[in-house]
PDB file of C-alpha atoms in Angstrom:
ATOM      1  CA  UNK A  22      -3.859  58.966  53.055  1.00 50.00           C
ATOM      2  CA  UNK A  23      -2.328  56.315  50.779  1.00 49.00           C
ATOM      3  CA  UNK A  24      -3.916  53.973  47.664  1.00 56.00           C
ATOM      4  CA  UNK A  25      -1.848  51.892  47.556  1.00 55.00           C
ATOM      5  CA  UNK A  26      -3.232  48.347  49.242  1.00 58.00           C
ATOM      6  CA  UNK A  27      -2.207  46.883  52.531  1.00 58.00           C
ATOM      7  CA  UNK A  28       0.425  44.712  52.450  1.00 60.00           C
ATOM      8  CA  UNK A  29      -0.466  41.256  52.301  1.00 59.00           C
ATOM      9  CA  UNK A  30       0.266  38.975  55.525  1.00 62.00           C
ATOM     10  CA  UNK A  31       3.502  36.728  55.777  1.00 60.00           C
ATOM     11  CA  UNK A  32       1.869  33.616  56.496  1.00 59.00           C
ATOM     12  CA  UNK A  33       4.299  30.494  57.195  1.00 59.00           C
ATOM     13  CA  UNK A  34       4.332  27.550  54.685  1.00 59.00           C
ATOM     14  CA  UNK A  35       3.023  24.244  55.740  1.00 60.00           C
ATOM     15  CA  UNK A  36       6.132  21.283  55.145  1.00 59.00           C
ATOM     16  CA  UNK A  37       4.527  19.241  52.324  1.00 57.00           C
ATOM     17  CA  UNK A  38       3.577  16.102  53.655  1.00 55.00           C
ATOM     18  CA  UNK A  39       5.159  12.654  52.785  1.00 54.00           C
ATOM     19  CA  UNK A  40       4.991  11.523  49.561  1.00 53.00           C
ATOM     20  CA  UNK A  41       3.658   8.047  48.631  1.00 54.00           C
ATOM     21  CA  UNK A  42       3.571   8.899  44.791  1.00 52.00           C
ATOM     22  CA  UNK A  43       8.013   9.334  44.292  1.00 52.00           C
ATOM     23  CA  UNK A  44       8.349   5.434  46.528  1.00 49.00           C
ATOM     24  CA  UNK A  45       5.722   3.946  43.969  1.00 49.00           C
ATOM     25  CA  UNK A  46       7.856   5.595  40.920  1.00 53.00           C
ATOM     26  CA  UNK A  47      10.939   4.494  42.535  1.00 49.00           C
ATOM     27  CA  UNK A  48       9.754   0.563  43.471  1.00 46.00           C
ATOM     28  CA  UNK A  49       8.636   0.452  39.563  1.00 49.00           C
ATOM     29  CA  UNK A  50      11.476   1.574  38.131  1.00 49.00           C
ATOM     30  CA  UNK A  51      13.535  -1.056  40.109  1.00 47.00           C
ATOM     31  CA  UNK A  52      10.774  -3.325  38.967  1.00 44.00           C
ATOM     32  CA  UNK A  53      11.311  -3.147  36.044  1.00 48.00           C
ATOM     33  CA  UNK A  54      15.034  -3.253  36.103  1.00 48.00           C
ATOM     34  CA  UNK A  55      15.356  -6.323  37.408  1.00 44.00           C
ATOM     35  CA  UNK A  56      12.709  -7.877  34.787  1.00 44.00           C
ATOM     36  CA  UNK A  57      14.923  -5.989  31.926  1.00 47.00           C
ATOM     37  CA  UNK A  58      18.286  -7.015  33.537  1.00 50.00           C
ATOM     38  CA  UNK A  59      18.602 -10.523  32.007  1.00 60.00           C
ATOM     39  CA  UNK A  60      19.630  -8.547  28.996  1.00 64.00           C
ATOM     40  CA  UNK A  61      23.523  -7.264  28.852  1.00 73.00           C
ATOM     41  CA  UNK A  62      25.695  -5.817  26.057  1.00 77.00           C
ATOM     42  CA  UNK A  63      23.115  -6.866  22.897  1.00 87.00           C
ATOM     43  CA  UNK A  64      21.715  -4.261  20.373  1.00 92.00           C
ATOM     44  CA  UNK A  65      17.924  -3.576  21.227  1.00 93.00           C
ATOM     45  CA  UNK A  66      16.220  -3.399  17.825  1.00 94.00           C
ATOM     46  CA  UNK A  67      13.514  -1.917  16.945  1.00 94.00           C
ATOM     47  CA  UNK A  68      12.012  -2.139  13.818  1.00 95.00           C
ATOM     48  CA  UNK A  69       8.610  -0.006  12.742  1.00 93.00           C
ATOM     49  CA  UNK A  70       6.282   1.588   9.816  1.00 92.00           C
ATOM     50  CA  UNK A  71       3.314   3.519  10.262  1.00 91.00           C
ATOM     51  CA  UNK A  72       0.520  -0.168   9.926  1.00 89.00           C
ATOM     52  CA  UNK A  73       3.068  -1.597  12.972  1.00 89.00           C
ATOM     53  CA  UNK A  74       5.764  -2.175  15.249  1.00 91.00           C
ATOM     54  CA  UNK A  75       7.849  -5.537  13.859  1.00 92.00           C
ATOM     55  CA  UNK A  76      10.298  -6.095  16.275  1.00 92.00           C
ATOM     56  CA  UNK A  77      10.435  -3.367  19.745  1.00 92.00           C
ATOM     57  CA  UNK A  78      13.132  -3.530  21.520  1.00 90.00           C
ATOM     58  CA  UNK A  79      14.240  -7.507  20.509  1.00 93.00           C
ATOM     59  CA  UNK A  80      17.348  -8.159  21.267  1.00 93.00           C
ATOM     60  CA  UNK A  81      20.069  -9.034  18.354  1.00 94.00           C
ATOM     61  CA  UNK A  82      23.350  -8.685  17.621  1.00 93.00           C
ATOM     62  CA  UNK A  83      23.448  -6.358  14.523  1.00 94.00           C
ATOM     63  CA  UNK A  84      21.474  -4.879  11.533  1.00 96.00           C
ATOM     64  CA  UNK A  85      23.051  -3.968   8.136  1.00 96.00           C
ATOM     65  CA  UNK A  86      20.901  -1.172   6.645  1.00 96.00           C
ATOM     66  CA  UNK A  87      20.736   0.717   3.209  1.00 95.00           C
ATOM     67  CA  UNK A  88      22.361   4.280   4.388  1.00 95.00           C
ATOM     68  CA  UNK A  89      21.800   6.950   1.597  1.00 93.00           C
ATOM     69  CA  UNK A  90      25.641   6.981   1.693  1.00 93.00           C
ATOM     70  CA  UNK A  91      26.011   2.898   1.535  1.00 94.00           C
ATOM     71  CA  UNK A  92      25.356  -0.004   3.355  1.00 95.00           C
ATOM     72  CA  UNK A  93      26.559  -0.282   6.707  1.00 95.00           C
ATOM     73  CA  UNK A  94      25.970  -2.431   9.793  1.00 94.00           C
ATOM     74  CA  UNK A  95      25.144  -1.600  13.651  1.00 94.00           C
ATOM     75  CA  UNK A  96      26.408  -3.583  16.552  1.00 91.00           C
ATOM     76  CA  UNK A  97      25.950  -2.552  20.260  1.00 89.00           C
ATOM     77  CA  UNK A  98      28.485  -0.045  21.686  1.00 85.00           C
ATOM     78  CA  UNK A  99      28.812   1.547  17.485  1.00 86.00           C
ATOM     79  CA  UNK A 100      28.843   5.199  17.840  1.00 87.00           C
ATOM     80  CA  UNK A 101      26.026   7.768  18.302  1.00 90.00           C
ATOM     81  CA  UNK A 102      24.184   7.967  15.017  1.00 92.00           C
ATOM     82  CA  UNK A 103      21.310   9.475  12.922  1.00 94.00           C
ATOM     83  CA  UNK A 104      21.077   8.041   9.581  1.00 95.00           C
ATOM     84  CA  UNK A 105      18.661   8.559   6.395  1.00 96.00           C
ATOM     85  CA  UNK A 106      18.178   5.422   5.000  1.00 96.00           C
ATOM     86  CA  UNK A 107      16.626   4.303   1.486  1.00 94.00           C
ATOM     87  CA  UNK A 108      15.175   1.645  -0.144  1.00 93.00           C
ATOM     88  CA  UNK A 109      17.007  -1.309  -0.226  1.00 94.00           C
ATOM     89  CA  UNK A 110      17.052  -4.751   2.035  1.00 95.00           C
ATOM     90  CA  UNK A 111      18.038  -4.719   6.032  1.00 96.00           C
ATOM     91  CA  UNK A 112      19.567  -7.699   7.367  1.00 96.00           C
ATOM     92  CA  UNK A 113      18.891  -8.256  11.419  1.00 96.00           C
ATOM     93  CA  UNK A 114      21.798 -10.980  12.876  1.00 95.00           C
ATOM     94  CA  UNK A 115      20.590 -12.727  16.323  1.00 93.00           C
ATOM     95  CA  UNK A 116      23.303 -15.866  16.755  1.00 89.00           C
ATOM     96  CA  UNK A 117      23.002 -18.272  13.593  1.00 92.00           C
ATOM     97  CA  UNK A 118      19.489 -16.515  12.654  1.00 94.00           C
ATOM     98  CA  UNK A 119      19.448 -13.422  10.469  1.00 94.00           C
ATOM     99  CA  UNK A 120      15.853 -11.931   8.753  1.00 95.00           C
ATOM    100  CA  UNK A 121      15.695  -9.581   6.335  1.00 95.00           C
ATOM    101  CA  UNK A 122      13.142  -6.754   5.517  1.00 95.00           C
ATOM    102  CA  UNK A 123      12.674  -4.655   2.110  1.00 93.00           C
ATOM    103  CA  UNK A 124      12.490  -0.630   3.635  1.00 94.00           C
ATOM    104  CA  UNK A 125      11.075   1.729   1.079  1.00 92.00           C
ATOM    105  CA  UNK A 126      13.096   4.428   2.791  1.00 92.00           C
ATOM    106  CA  UNK A 127      13.079   5.823   6.271  1.00 95.00           C
ATOM    107  CA  UNK A 128      16.105   6.562   9.355  1.00 97.00           C
ATOM    108  CA  UNK A 129      17.828   4.689  11.251  1.00 96.00           C
ATOM    109  CA  UNK A 130      18.678   6.735  14.903  1.00 96.00           C
ATOM    110  CA  UNK A 131      21.196   4.691  17.456  1.00 94.00           C
ATOM    111  CA  UNK A 132      21.730   5.896  21.430  1.00 90.00           C
ATOM    112  CA  UNK A 133      24.224   4.577  23.871  1.00 89.00           C
ATOM    113  CA  UNK A 134      22.550   3.022  27.076  1.00 85.00           C
ATOM    114  CA  UNK A 135      20.411   4.755  29.716  1.00 81.00           C
ATOM    115  CA  UNK A 136      20.843   2.417  32.107  1.00 79.00           C
ATOM    116  CA  UNK A 137      23.566   0.279  33.349  1.00 76.00           C
ATOM    117  CA  UNK A 138      22.501  -2.583  31.592  1.00 78.00           C
ATOM    118  CA  UNK A 139      25.401  -1.548  28.727  1.00 81.00           C
ATOM    119  CA  UNK A 140      22.269  -2.896  26.029  1.00 87.00           C
ATOM    120  CA  UNK A 141      22.676   0.126  23.528  1.00 91.00           C
ATOM    121  CA  UNK A 142      19.355   0.949  21.438  1.00 91.00           C
ATOM    122  CA  UNK A 143      19.007   1.217  17.113  1.00 94.00           C
ATOM    123  CA  UNK A 144      15.313   2.697  15.787  1.00 96.00           C
ATOM    124  CA  UNK A 145      14.651   2.215  12.332  1.00 96.00           C
ATOM    125  CA  UNK A 146      11.456   3.879  11.251  1.00 96.00           C
ATOM    126  CA  UNK A 147      10.183   2.766   7.994  1.00 94.00           C
ATOM    127  CA  UNK A 148       8.237   4.917   5.800  1.00 93.00           C
ATOM    128  CA  UNK A 149       6.997   0.672   4.434  1.00 92.00           C
ATOM    129  CA  UNK A 150       8.898  -2.104   5.934  1.00 92.00           C
ATOM    130  CA  UNK A 151       8.299  -5.683   4.117  1.00 92.00           C
ATOM    131  CA  UNK A 152       9.304  -8.882   5.108  1.00 93.00           C
ATOM    132  CA  UNK A 153      11.672 -10.016   1.953  1.00 91.00           C
ATOM    133  CA  UNK A 154       9.881 -13.508   1.519  1.00 91.00           C
ATOM    134  CA  UNK A 155       6.738 -11.260   1.432  1.00 89.00           C
ATOM    135  CA  UNK A 156       8.192  -9.782  -2.481  1.00 86.00           C
ATOM    136  CA  UNK A 157       6.899 -10.948  -5.723  1.00 87.00           C
ATOM    137  CA  UNK A 158       8.824 -10.480  -8.043  1.00 87.00           C
ATOM    138  CA  UNK A 159       6.788 -10.999 -11.233  1.00 90.00           C
ATOM    139  CA  UNK A 160       4.596  -8.795 -10.021  1.00 89.00           C
ATOM    140  CA  UNK A 161       7.011  -5.832  -9.437  1.00 86.00           C
ATOM    141  CA  UNK A 162       8.649  -6.033 -13.174  1.00 88.00           C
ATOM    142  CA  UNK A 163       4.701  -6.136 -14.113  1.00 89.00           C
ATOM    143  CA  UNK A 164       4.184  -2.529 -12.267  1.00 87.00           C
ATOM    144  CA  UNK A 165       7.045  -1.456 -13.535  1.00 87.00           C
ATOM    145  CA  UNK A 166       6.524  -2.288 -17.240  1.00 89.00           C
ATOM    146  CA  UNK A 167       3.449  -1.116 -16.850  1.00 88.00           C
ATOM    147  CA  UNK A 168       4.541   2.848 -15.361  1.00 84.00           C
ATOM    148  CA  UNK A 169       7.124   3.439 -18.257  1.00 87.00           C
ATOM    149  CA  UNK A 170       4.599   2.373 -20.600  1.00 87.00           C
ATOM    150  CA  UNK A 171       2.345   5.046 -19.283  1.00 85.00           C
ATOM    151  CA  UNK A 172       2.959   8.570 -21.118  1.00 85.00           C
ATOM    152  CA  UNK A 173       4.787  10.985 -19.600  1.00 84.00           C
ATOM    153  CA  UNK A 174       3.391  14.300 -20.458  1.00 88.00           C
ATOM    154  CA  UNK A 175       4.159  16.618 -17.997  1.00 89.00           C
ATOM    155  CA  UNK A 176       6.679  17.180 -15.299  1.00 89.00           C
ATOM    156  CA  UNK A 177       4.824  15.594 -12.882  1.00 88.00           C
ATOM    157  CA  UNK A 178       4.409  12.375 -14.916  1.00 85.00           C
ATOM    158  CA  UNK A 179       7.539  12.037 -15.458  1.00 87.00           C
ATOM    159  CA  UNK A 180       9.153  12.065 -11.660  1.00 88.00           C
ATOM    160  CA  UNK A 181       6.981   9.782 -11.182  1.00 85.00           C
ATOM    161  CA  UNK A 182       7.935   7.413 -13.658  1.00 86.00           C
ATOM    162  CA  UNK A 183      11.707   7.863 -12.331  1.00 87.00           C
ATOM    163  CA  UNK A 184      10.975   7.577  -8.851  1.00 86.00           C
ATOM    164  CA  UNK A 185       8.261   5.093  -9.416  1.00 86.00           C
ATOM    165  CA  UNK A 186      11.192   3.035 -11.631  1.00 86.00           C
ATOM    166  CA  UNK A 187      14.207   3.416  -9.128  1.00 86.00           C
ATOM    167  CA  UNK A 188      11.870   2.221  -6.112  1.00 87.00           C
ATOM    168  CA  UNK A 189      10.914  -0.831  -8.089  1.00 85.00           C
ATOM    169  CA  UNK A 190      14.143  -1.562  -9.302  1.00 86.00           C
ATOM    170  CA  UNK A 191      15.309  -2.077  -5.544  1.00 87.00           C
ATOM    171  CA  UNK A 192      11.961  -4.030  -4.839  1.00 85.00           C
ATOM    172  CA  UNK A 193      12.822  -6.411  -7.627  1.00 84.00           C
ATOM    173  CA  UNK A 194      16.275  -6.882  -6.536  1.00 86.00           C
ATOM    174  CA  UNK A 195      15.657  -7.810  -3.319  1.00 84.00           C
ATOM    175  CA  UNK A 196      13.259 -10.060  -4.385  1.00 82.00           C
ATOM    176  CA  UNK A 197      15.985 -11.882  -6.009  1.00 81.00           C
TER     177      UNK A 197
END
């Protein structure tokens, strides 16, 4: 006599029920494609910081950013890129209009279109992002003076002064 359990009974599997959820998803996708089909061959820019999203997939002509290896401009159909950004000015151009923002640092992610629109995406994720029109050159100069006059008794104070001075000098340059 065997101690093994009896073999399980094989039951035929029922066919899966029709999937209305799949049809709903397809309908939503088609609606979204129709709604976004008005924008063709433009750069879709998202410009965000932890505190706010300044732009989300806004169609623009180009964006110029301060990369760690130098300033460069991205337009639609640029090659794929991920770049670290340093403190400086981001310029967004759309037709004859241009808007400048100060960025403390961040990253740029550029991707080719995932749909048939021909619109590439550029996503800029910034630590701090401020319109240059909101910068106060006099206040930045005052903060720089206070920072340089502060005691630098230890490595932390010296590093803080050096990094802070570099950032504030970029703020002053952007505010001009």
